[in-house]
């Protein structure tokens, strides 16, 4: 993309400086906003700074390091840069820099990781400064040409005007000169109340190409002379590949080679992917599945259940003396909930294309973390950073799964056995379903205590189950504790407990089965919100109080939580009679620094057929960069959350995941989708996420409405296990 020389950085130094496979690189962050050395883009256009390239025809190329997987980050980040740049939005296009280019320029584009609803909120400050710095340099270049003070010049829609004389010029005419200037030391950002591009419901930049089919996803990549590979990994995590008989498929059509991939997998390389898959299916393979083959859903459940009763636990939130208060409570309420493994089930299965030679290794793939893939390529290839790169493609859904690098690493290991030939590895749907990184399995026991006046005086929550960080990012554990396990339950921070209870104890008994967990859209918020918000309804019932009023009494010290809850209650008509046969439920939480609430209306026929009629959602993300996209993210999160509630859940038999395709791991259909009404109420002063927070309120709101309709509490999901489905 740029005419730059990469520094020599050896593989060991780079990998050691990398935050494993999850969150990018731990190298120094240097964000160059321009400088006296002119840098040109591949087409020769001047780079004003790392974020902005301006062509002679006034086209503005905005670089976006975060990944686009349907969530709209590409457009949102471009809006923020364009806002500060004061360019003509109709002339904006975007491109992805590569991790290799970024590393060669001391991480010029910052963090590539796109997860945790951080795509915009974690980079908004420096990308806005990139746009503002470029604007100031362009104005200075025009002022220098006119020999006037820069303070007499203004910019709007890509046109610079000298106010006293009325002279004008365009960004494209002064970009070359601007690119040679030293960037300003002091960059002031606009007040969001003055935004003209950011904060507006602009159409997404990536929609036209997706509509016409022009967009290239990882699975679409084609390179000259490319071969295709299909792979089978050991069905049981922790098992190994024992042997395979390649002679049995040697004569099959299109087969080029059969290769071992690490200690656990075998791949067939062929002229087409279908030929590779067909041959792989016919290949006799012997696995050593090991001790984990004895594990089942029942054995995991029993182990987790034991964790609810005894053994050590990490304390995530504590105030007062919950155990003593419960011992002296006038009335106690107790319940046990559980949440299963969930598969990301991305529409585009895992895939990557790799080209390896002794002097170069390149990978083309969709990823949520280009830097993590880059680190994996270095390690798998054995080459230094200056001889590797990763070309990010559009992502055909990620949901957290593509934050991992296993598929890219496999592609490199295969390509190394066919040097000089590009090889595209595509996982079959079955491989994808059974070798995921699953939403962690947990159980939760909750006990609430009341005084004689039906005031909640104590709450004890004990979660037993898996830690994602233990498996994927052990360096992020805090004295052995997984902070992520307490999402939505923390004493403070961006995922805080939204109630004031005098005596509170929330703890986690960490128990890690061999099934590898992962960051599944919404992550721990999904089950924690069900546990807490459904139990709050149980407590309200025991106190013979309205669920909304019961919550309000506990939320006086949590005004932002209360504001979104009140907003959905008012919109849904809480407190007013619902139409005949319609029942309502509520939920709220604080997650990813945003405050969200949901209110559902459902009807139930024959006791087990649910029609989700309507969900009202409110979100306070601090700032709204593109309100229309936030509305779509809310609706999309409900598709994911309700699919998990009704159809999800992965089970384990003989150590392996049983669900192998969409016939056993389903997704909701358009006809099952409720009407979604969004209330976007940014209060300012902080930056919250929008892609994941609202997913957490969908399930508890519907479950609470189901209790209102039937008087039955559902404390485990999916609903299909209770013979409950969509009407």
Tab-separated table of N, CA and C in Angstrom, residues 471-604:
chain	number	residue	atom	x	y	z
A	471	UNK	N	-8.183	-20.012	29.289
A	471	UNK	CA	-7.835	-20.781	28.093
A	471	UNK	C	-7.152	-19.944	27.027
A	472	UNK	N	-7.628	-18.709	26.822
A	472	UNK	CA	-7.167	-17.923	25.677
A	472	UNK	C	-6.181	-16.814	26.020
A	473	UNK	N	-6.298	-16.261	27.230
A	473	UNK	CA	-5.405	-15.162	27.602
A	473	UNK	C	-5.029	-15.275	29.071
A	474	UNK	N	-4.316	-16.308	29.428
A	474	UNK	CA	-3.995	-16.505	30.851
A	474	UNK	C	-3.226	-15.345	31.463
A	475	UNK	N	-2.507	-14.582	30.641
A	475	UNK	CA	-1.752	-13.443	31.178
A	475	UNK	C	-2.681	-12.335	31.689
A	476	UNK	N	-3.969	-12.391	31.302
A	476	UNK	CA	-4.928	-11.373	31.740
A	476	UNK	C	-5.620	-11.742	33.050
A	477	UNK	N	-5.389	-12.951	33.557
A	477	UNK	CA	-5.937	-13.323	34.857
A	477	UNK	C	-5.323	-12.441	35.937
A	478	UNK	N	-6.088	-12.131	36.952
A	478	UNK	CA	-5.612	-11.290	38.052
A	478	UNK	C	-5.507	-12.158	39.306
A	479	UNK	N	-4.291	-12.547	39.621
A	479	UNK	CA	-4.074	-13.472	40.747
A	479	UNK	C	-4.951	-14.721	40.624
A	480	UNK	N	-5.059	-15.196	39.392
A	480	UNK	CA	-5.834	-16.396	39.126
A	480	UNK	C	-7.285	-16.148	38.801
A	481	UNK	N	-7.783	-14.962	39.090
A	481	UNK	CA	-9.198	-14.632	38.867
A	481	UNK	C	-9.422	-14.146	37.443
A	482	UNK	N	-10.567	-14.517	36.886
A	482	UNK	CA	-10.953	-14.046	35.562
A	482	UNK	C	-11.913	-12.871	35.725
A	483	UNK	N	-11.452	-11.634	35.507
A	483	UNK	CA	-12.352	-10.480	35.662
A	483	UNK	C	-13.552	-10.533	34.725
A	484	UNK	N	-13.367	-11.160	33.537
A	484	UNK	CA	-14.457	-11.215	32.566
A	484	UNK	C	-15.630	-12.041	33.059
A	485	UNK	N	-15.382	-12.948	34.005
A	485	UNK	CA	-16.458	-13.792	34.530
A	485	UNK	C	-17.516	-12.969	35.240
A	486	UNK	N	-17.151	-11.741	35.653
A	486	UNK	CA	-18.067	-10.911	36.430
A	486	UNK	C	-18.661	-9.772	35.600
A	487	UNK	N	-18.664	-9.915	34.285
A	487	UNK	CA	-19.217	-8.874	33.417
A	487	UNK	C	-20.676	-8.596	33.784
A	488	UNK	N	-20.970	-7.341	34.034
A	488	UNK	CA	-22.310	-6.951	34.442
A	488	UNK	C	-22.560	-7.084	35.924
A	489	UNK	N	-21.562	-7.589	36.660
A	489	UNK	CA	-21.715	-7.847	38.092
A	489	UNK	C	-20.623	-7.165	38.910
A	490	UNK	N	-19.764	-6.405	38.275
A	490	UNK	CA	-18.621	-5.793	38.941
A	490	UNK	C	-19.031	-4.638	39.853
A	491	UNK	N	-18.192	-4.306	40.853
A	491	UNK	CA	-18.512	-3.171	41.720
A	491	UNK	C	-18.414	-1.824	41.015
A	492	UNK	N	-17.718	-1.773	39.896
A	492	UNK	CA	-17.578	-0.539	39.129
A	492	UNK	C	-17.019	-0.846	37.765
A	493	UNK	N	-16.644	0.194	37.030
A	493	UNK	CA	-16.067	-0.015	35.709
A	493	UNK	C	-17.108	-0.067	34.620
A	494	UNK	N	-16.740	-0.681	33.480
A	494	UNK	CA	-17.599	-0.625	32.304
A	494	UNK	C	-18.647	-1.732	32.251
A	495	UNK	N	-18.706	-2.587	33.258
A	495	UNK	CA	-19.720	-3.648	33.288
A	495	UNK	C	-20.117	-3.880	34.742
A	496	UNK	N	-20.743	-2.860	35.317
A	496	UNK	CA	-20.977	-2.833	36.758
A	496	UNK	C	-22.360	-3.351	37.136
A	497	UNK	N	-22.440	-3.855	38.352
A	497	UNK	CA	-23.686	-4.291	38.980
A	497	UNK	C	-24.600	-3.081	39.121
A	498	UNK	N	-25.844	-3.199	38.680
A	498	UNK	CA	-26.726	-2.036	38.590
A	498	UNK	C	-27.683	-1.844	39.738
A	499	UNK	N	-27.436	-2.493	40.859
A	499	UNK	CA	-28.327	-2.371	42.012
A	499	UNK	C	-27.521	-2.061	43.268
A	500	UNK	N	-28.186	-1.515	44.265
A	500	UNK	CA	-27.578	-1.309	45.582
A	500	UNK	C	-28.230	-2.280	46.561
A	501	UNK	N	-27.456	-3.267	46.987
A	501	UNK	CA	-27.914	-4.266	47.952
A	501	UNK	C	-26.975	-4.180	49.151
A	502	UNK	N	-27.502	-3.987	50.368
A	502	UNK	CA	-26.624	-3.764	51.532
A	502	UNK	C	-25.579	-4.849	51.748
A	503	UNK	N	-25.968	-6.086	51.545
A	503	UNK	CA	-25.059	-7.206	51.765
A	503	UNK	C	-24.990	-8.041	50.485
A	504	UNK	N	-23.840	-8.019	49.856
A	504	UNK	CA	-23.700	-8.616	48.526
A	504	UNK	C	-22.444	-9.466	48.444
A	505	UNK	N	-22.566	-10.626	47.854
A	505	UNK	CA	-21.404	-11.478	47.581
A	505	UNK	C	-21.598	-12.136	46.222
A	506	UNK	N	-20.697	-11.849	45.273
A	506	UNK	CA	-20.722	-12.472	43.949
A	506	UNK	C	-19.376	-13.138	43.739
A	507	UNK	N	-19.385	-14.439	43.475
A	507	UNK	CA	-18.140	-15.201	43.384
A	507	UNK	C	-18.193	-16.194	42.238
A	508	UNK	N	-17.009	-16.663	41.855
A	508	UNK	CA	-16.867	-17.554	40.704
A	508	UNK	C	-16.005	-18.747	41.084
A	509	UNK	N	-16.606	-19.924	41.023
A	509	UNK	CA	-15.869	-21.171	41.192
A	509	UNK	C	-15.401	-21.608	39.808
A	510	UNK	N	-14.109	-21.403	39.520
A	510	UNK	CA	-13.594	-21.655	38.174
A	510	UNK	C	-13.423	-23.154	37.925
A	511	UNK	N	-14.107	-23.643	36.915
A	511	UNK	CA	-14.006	-25.051	36.531
A	511	UNK	C	-13.931	-25.107	35.010
A	512	UNK	N	-12.843	-25.630	34.490
A	512	UNK	CA	-12.552	-25.538	33.062
A	512	UNK	C	-12.536	-26.905	32.387
A	513	UNK	N	-13.665	-27.303	31.786
A	513	UNK	CA	-13.660	-28.522	30.969
A	513	UNK	C	-12.733	-28.356	29.772
A	514	UNK	N	-12.525	-29.444	29.030
A	514	UNK	CA	-11.558	-29.400	27.921
A	514	UNK	C	-12.089	-28.679	26.687
A	515	UNK	N	-13.399	-28.507	26.568
A	515	UNK	CA	-13.959	-27.761	25.443
A	515	UNK	C	-13.442	-26.323	25.524
A	516	UNK	N	-12.853	-25.830	24.432
A	516	UNK	CA	-12.214	-24.513	24.466
A	516	UNK	C	-13.278	-23.417	24.391
A	517	UNK	N	-13.310	-22.515	25.379
A	517	UNK	CA	-14.281	-21.419	25.340
A	517	UNK	C	-13.777	-20.272	24.479
A	518	UNK	N	-14.659	-19.356	24.188
A	518	UNK	CA	-14.261	-18.206	23.382
A	518	UNK	C	-15.157	-17.021	23.644
A	519	UNK	N	-14.812	-15.908	22.985
A	519	UNK	CA	-15.579	-14.677	23.140
A	519	UNK	C	-16.756	-14.698	22.161
A	520	UNK	N	-17.897	-15.075	22.647
A	520	UNK	CA	-19.137	-15.201	21.855
A	520	UNK	C	-19.943	-13.933	22.061
A	521	UNK	N	-20.381	-13.312	21.024
A	521	UNK	CA	-20.989	-11.974	21.059
A	521	UNK	C	-21.767	-11.709	22.359
A	522	UNK	N	-21.276	-10.766	23.124
A	522	UNK	CA	-21.865	-10.455	24.419
A	522	UNK	C	-21.147	-11.134	25.567
A	523	UNK	N	-20.522	-12.274	25.286
A	523	UNK	CA	-19.657	-13.029	26.197
A	523	UNK	C	-20.382	-13.290	27.524
A	524	UNK	N	-19.736	-13.043	28.644
A	524	UNK	CA	-20.297	-13.422	29.942
A	524	UNK	C	-21.538	-12.625	30.311
A	525	UNK	N	-21.726	-11.491	29.678
A	525	UNK	CA	-22.929	-10.707	29.926
A	525	UNK	C	-24.181	-11.535	29.620
A	526	UNK	N	-24.117	-12.388	28.625
A	526	UNK	CA	-25.299	-13.152	28.217
A	526	UNK	C	-25.879	-13.968	29.363
A	527	UNK	N	-25.041	-14.789	30.002
A	527	UNK	CA	-25.597	-15.608	31.073
A	527	UNK	C	-25.758	-14.817	32.359
A	528	UNK	N	-24.839	-13.888	32.648
A	528	UNK	CA	-24.971	-13.116	33.881
A	528	UNK	C	-26.254	-12.288	33.903
A	529	UNK	N	-26.640	-11.757	32.742
A	529	UNK	CA	-27.876	-10.973	32.676
A	529	UNK	C	-29.101	-11.862	32.898
A	530	UNK	N	-29.082	-13.058	32.330
A	530	UNK	CA	-30.189	-13.989	32.571
A	530	UNK	C	-30.270	-14.336	34.050
A	531	UNK	N	-29.132	-14.683	34.631
A	531	UNK	CA	-29.123	-15.060	36.040
A	531	UNK	C	-29.683	-13.933	36.906
A	532	UNK	N	-29.120	-12.743	36.763
A	532	UNK	CA	-29.482	-11.645	37.645
A	532	UNK	C	-30.890	-11.121	37.370
A	533	UNK	N	-31.204	-10.871	36.099
A	533	UNK	CA	-32.470	-10.221	35.792
A	533	UNK	C	-33.675	-11.153	35.957
A	534	UNK	N	-33.504	-12.424	35.691
A	534	UNK	CA	-34.605	-13.361	35.957
A	534	UNK	C	-34.777	-13.562	37.458
A	535	UNK	N	-33.663	-13.602	38.180
A	535	UNK	CA	-33.765	-13.776	39.632
A	535	UNK	C	-34.360	-12.526	40.282
A	536	UNK	N	-34.081	-11.351	39.737
A	536	UNK	CA	-34.712	-10.140	40.252
A	536	UNK	C	-36.230	-10.230	40.129
A	537	UNK	N	-36.711	-10.806	39.049
A	537	UNK	CA	-38.154	-11.024	38.916
A	537	UNK	C	-38.657	-12.019	39.957
A	538	UNK	N	-37.860	-13.051	40.223
A	538	UNK	CA	-38.252	-14.023	41.253
A	538	UNK	C	-38.317	-13.346	42.624
A	539	UNK	N	-37.358	-12.479	42.901
A	539	UNK	CA	-37.355	-11.771	44.176
A	539	UNK	C	-38.547	-10.825	44.275
A	540	UNK	N	-38.867	-10.150	43.175
A	540	UNK	CA	-40.027	-9.252	43.167
A	540	UNK	C	-41.311	-10.027	43.438
A	541	UNK	N	-41.418	-11.196	42.831
A	541	UNK	CA	-42.604	-12.029	43.059
A	541	UNK	C	-42.696	-12.437	44.529
A	542	UNK	N	-41.549	-12.847	45.100
A	542	UNK	CA	-41.552	-13.276	46.505
A	542	UNK	C	-41.932	-12.127	47.433
A	543	UNK	N	-41.558	-10.896	47.037
A	543	UNK	CA	-41.884	-9.721	47.846
A	543	UNK	C	-43.259	-9.160	47.516
A	544	UNK	N	-43.921	-9.807	46.544
A	544	UNK	CA	-45.247	-9.381	46.097
A	544	UNK	C	-45.220	-7.928	45.625
A	545	UNK	N	-44.192	-7.624	44.826
A	545	UNK	CA	-44.023	-6.280	44.283
A	545	UNK	C	-43.929	-6.337	42.762
A	546	UNK	N	-44.304	-5.239	42.135
A	546	UNK	CA	-44.175	-5.122	40.686
A	546	UNK	C	-42.693	-5.193	40.305
A	547	UNK	N	-42.351	-5.970	39.262
A	547	UNK	CA	-40.928	-6.125	38.895
A	547	UNK	C	-40.217	-4.804	38.615
A	548	UNK	N	-40.908	-3.856	38.010
A	548	UNK	CA	-40.284	-2.567	37.724
A	548	UNK	C	-40.085	-1.768	39.008
A	549	UNK	N	-41.121	-1.706	39.851
A	549	UNK	CA	-41.009	-0.939	41.090
A	549	UNK	C	-39.978	-1.552	42.027
A	550	UNK	N	-39.916	-2.880	42.043
A	550	UNK	CA	-38.928	-3.563	42.877
A	550	UNK	C	-37.518	-3.163	42.460
A	551	UNK	N	-37.267	-3.128	41.156
A	551	UNK	CA	-35.955	-2.727	40.666
A	551	UNK	C	-35.663	-1.271	40.982
A	552	UNK	N	-36.638	-0.417	40.751
A	552	UNK	CA	-36.421	1.019	40.943
A	552	UNK	C	-35.924	1.331	42.357
A	553	UNK	N	-36.453	0.648	43.344
A	553	UNK	CA	-36.051	0.907	44.727
A	553	UNK	C	-34.582	0.576	44.959
A	554	UNK	N	-34.037	-0.321	44.147
A	554	UNK	CA	-32.648	-0.740	44.302
A	554	UNK	C	-31.696	0.037	43.388
A	555	UNK	N	-32.227	1.006	42.628
A	555	UNK	CA	-31.440	1.663	41.589
A	555	UNK	C	-31.303	3.167	41.786
A	556	UNK	N	-31.646	3.660	42.953
A	556	UNK	CA	-31.602	5.109	43.163
A	556	UNK	C	-30.194	5.672	43.039
A	557	UNK	N	-29.183	4.835	43.288
A	557	UNK	CA	-27.794	5.274	43.172
A	557	UNK	C	-27.191	4.920	41.806
A	558	UNK	N	-28.038	4.504	40.893
A	558	UNK	CA	-27.580	4.106	39.559
A	558	UNK	C	-28.427	4.829	38.504
A	559	UNK	N	-28.272	6.145	38.390
A	559	UNK	CA	-29.183	6.932	37.546
A	559	UNK	C	-29.158	6.587	36.066
A	560	UNK	N	-28.008	6.240	35.534
A	560	UNK	CA	-27.969	5.923	34.103
A	560	UNK	C	-28.660	4.585	33.826
A	561	UNK	N	-28.458	3.598	34.716
A	561	UNK	CA	-29.187	2.341	34.581
A	561	UNK	C	-30.688	2.596	34.656
A	562	UNK	N	-31.082	3.413	35.619
A	562	UNK	CA	-32.499	3.683	35.835
A	562	UNK	C	-33.104	4.434	34.658
A	563	UNK	N	-32.333	5.326	34.056
A	563	UNK	CA	-32.846	6.113	32.933
A	563	UNK	C	-33.237	5.227	31.755
A	564	UNK	N	-32.386	4.255	31.399
A	564	UNK	CA	-32.727	3.389	30.265
A	564	UNK	C	-33.870	2.445	30.633
A	565	UNK	N	-33.896	1.984	31.878
A	565	UNK	CA	-34.992	1.113	32.303
A	565	UNK	C	-36.321	1.861	32.262
A	566	UNK	N	-36.342	3.081	32.774
A	566	UNK	CA	-37.565	3.882	32.726
A	566	UNK	C	-37.999	4.156	31.293
A	567	UNK	N	-37.025	4.356	30.414
A	567	UNK	CA	-37.348	4.660	29.013
A	567	UNK	C	-38.080	3.506	28.345
A	568	UNK	N	-37.602	2.275	28.544
A	568	UNK	CA	-38.286	1.144	27.901
A	568	UNK	C	-39.615	0.860	28.574
A	569	UNK	N	-39.686	1.078	29.895
A	569	UNK	CA	-40.951	0.848	30.599
A	569	UNK	C	-42.032	1.793	30.088
A	570	UNK	N	-41.648	3.052	29.902
A	570	UNK	CA	-42.619	4.021	29.387
A	570	UNK	C	-43.040	3.687	27.961
A	571	UNK	N	-42.070	3.332	27.126
A	571	UNK	CA	-42.363	3.041	25.718
A	571	UNK	C	-43.228	1.800	25.555
A	572	UNK	N	-43.002	0.781	26.398
A	572	UNK	CA	-43.761	-0.463	26.276
A	572	UNK	C	-45.151	-0.328	26.897
A	573	UNK	N	-45.327	0.717	27.717
A	573	UNK	CA	-46.612	0.898	28.380
A	573	UNK	C	-46.722	0.159	29.696
A	574	UNK	N	-45.579	-0.022	30.360
A	574	UNK	CA	-45.582	-0.733	31.650
A	574	UNK	C	-46.469	0.024	32.654
A	575	UNK	N	-47.253	-0.704	33.401
A	575	UNK	CA	-48.167	-0.072	34.347
A	575	UNK	C	-49.552	0.122	33.771
A	576	UNK	N	-49.650	0.031	32.449
A	576	UNK	CA	-50.953	0.091	31.789
A	576	UNK	C	-51.322	-1.321	31.352
A	577	UNK	N	-52.588	-1.624	31.307
A	577	UNK	CA	-52.991	-2.986	30.902
A	577	UNK	C	-52.482	-3.318	29.503
A	578	UNK	N	-51.909	-4.494	29.359
A	578	UNK	CA	-51.469	-4.962	28.041
A	578	UNK	C	-52.685	-5.471	27.258
A	579	UNK	N	-52.610	-5.518	25.951
A	579	UNK	CA	-53.707	-6.114	25.180
A	579	UNK	C	-53.989	-7.540	25.638
A	580	UNK	N	-55.182	-7.999	25.373
A	580	UNK	CA	-55.587	-9.348	25.764
A	580	UNK	C	-54.598	-10.388	25.227
A	581	UNK	N	-54.087	-11.243	26.118
A	581	UNK	CA	-53.182	-12.315	25.708
A	581	UNK	C	-51.741	-11.898	25.507
A	582	UNK	N	-51.407	-10.647	25.862
A	582	UNK	CA	-50.043	-10.139	25.708
A	582	UNK	C	-49.426	-9.967	27.099
A	583	UNK	N	-48.168	-10.409	27.240
A	583	UNK	CA	-47.491	-10.372	28.536
A	583	UNK	C	-46.115	-9.730	28.371
A	584	UNK	N	-45.656	-9.080	29.460
A	584	UNK	CA	-44.456	-8.264	29.368
A	584	UNK	C	-43.374	-8.718	30.334
A	585	UNK	N	-42.120	-8.427	29.948
A	585	UNK	CA	-40.976	-8.693	30.801
A	585	UNK	C	-39.926	-7.626	30.612
A	586	UNK	N	-39.100	-7.429	31.652
A	586	UNK	CA	-38.083	-6.375	31.660
A	586	UNK	C	-36.692	-6.939	31.938
A	587	UNK	N	-35.678	-6.196	31.555
A	587	UNK	CA	-34.299	-6.496	31.938
A	587	UNK	C	-33.449	-5.266	31.653
A	588	UNK	N	-32.349	-5.125	32.385
A	588	UNK	CA	-31.411	-4.034	32.108
A	588	UNK	C	-30.019	-4.466	32.540
A	589	UNK	N	-29.004	-3.763	32.075
A	589	UNK	CA	-27.630	-4.039	32.501
A	589	UNK	C	-26.698	-2.928	32.034
A	590	UNK	N	-25.498	-2.960	32.596
A	590	UNK	CA	-24.402	-2.094	32.176
A	590	UNK	C	-23.325	-3.005	31.602
A	591	UNK	N	-22.998	-2.806	30.327
A	591	UNK	CA	-22.005	-3.664	29.688
A	591	UNK	C	-21.276	-2.894	28.607
A	592	UNK	N	-19.985	-3.166	28.466
A	592	UNK	CA	-19.161	-2.528	27.441
A	592	UNK	C	-19.261	-1.002	27.537
A	593	UNK	N	-19.394	-0.530	28.780
A	593	UNK	CA	-19.457	0.894	29.118
A	593	UNK	C	-20.771	1.556	28.718
A	594	UNK	N	-21.714	0.811	28.162
A	594	UNK	CA	-23.020	1.353	27.810
A	594	UNK	C	-24.074	0.885	28.809
A	595	UNK	N	-25.156	1.651	28.866
A	595	UNK	CA	-26.284	1.310	29.734
A	595	UNK	C	-27.448	0.926	28.832
A	596	UNK	N	-27.997	-0.267	29.035
A	596	UNK	CA	-29.036	-0.758	28.140
A	596	UNK	C	-30.172	-1.383	28.940
A	597	UNK	N	-31.357	-1.383	28.319
A	597	UNK	CA	-32.519	-2.033	28.916
A	597	UNK	C	-33.396	-2.554	27.803
A	598	UNK	N	-34.193	-3.562	28.124
A	598	UNK	CA	-35.113	-4.133	27.157
A	598	UNK	C	-36.433	-4.474	27.816
A	599	UNK	N	-37.505	-4.301	27.066
A	599	UNK	CA	-38.837	-4.698	27.513
A	599	UNK	C	-39.493	-5.478	26.380
A	600	UNK	N	-39.976	-6.668	26.695
A	600	UNK	CA	-40.546	-7.558	25.675
A	600	UNK	C	-42.035	-7.738	25.879
A	601	UNK	N	-42.741	-7.883	24.764
A	601	UNK	CA	-44.138	-8.298	24.775
A	601	UNK	C	-44.254	-9.610	24.013
A	602	UNK	N	-44.891	-10.597	24.629
A	602	UNK	CA	-45.050	-11.898	23.992
A	602	UNK	C	-46.483	-12.387	24.163
A	603	UNK	N	-46.829	-13.368	23.345
A	603	UNK	CA	-48.052	-14.137	23.561
A	603	UNK	C	-47.659	-15.604	23.569
A	604	UNK	N	-48.440	-16.419	24.251
A	604	UNK	CA	-48.138	-17.847	24.377
A	604	UNK	C	-49.382	-18.650	24.054
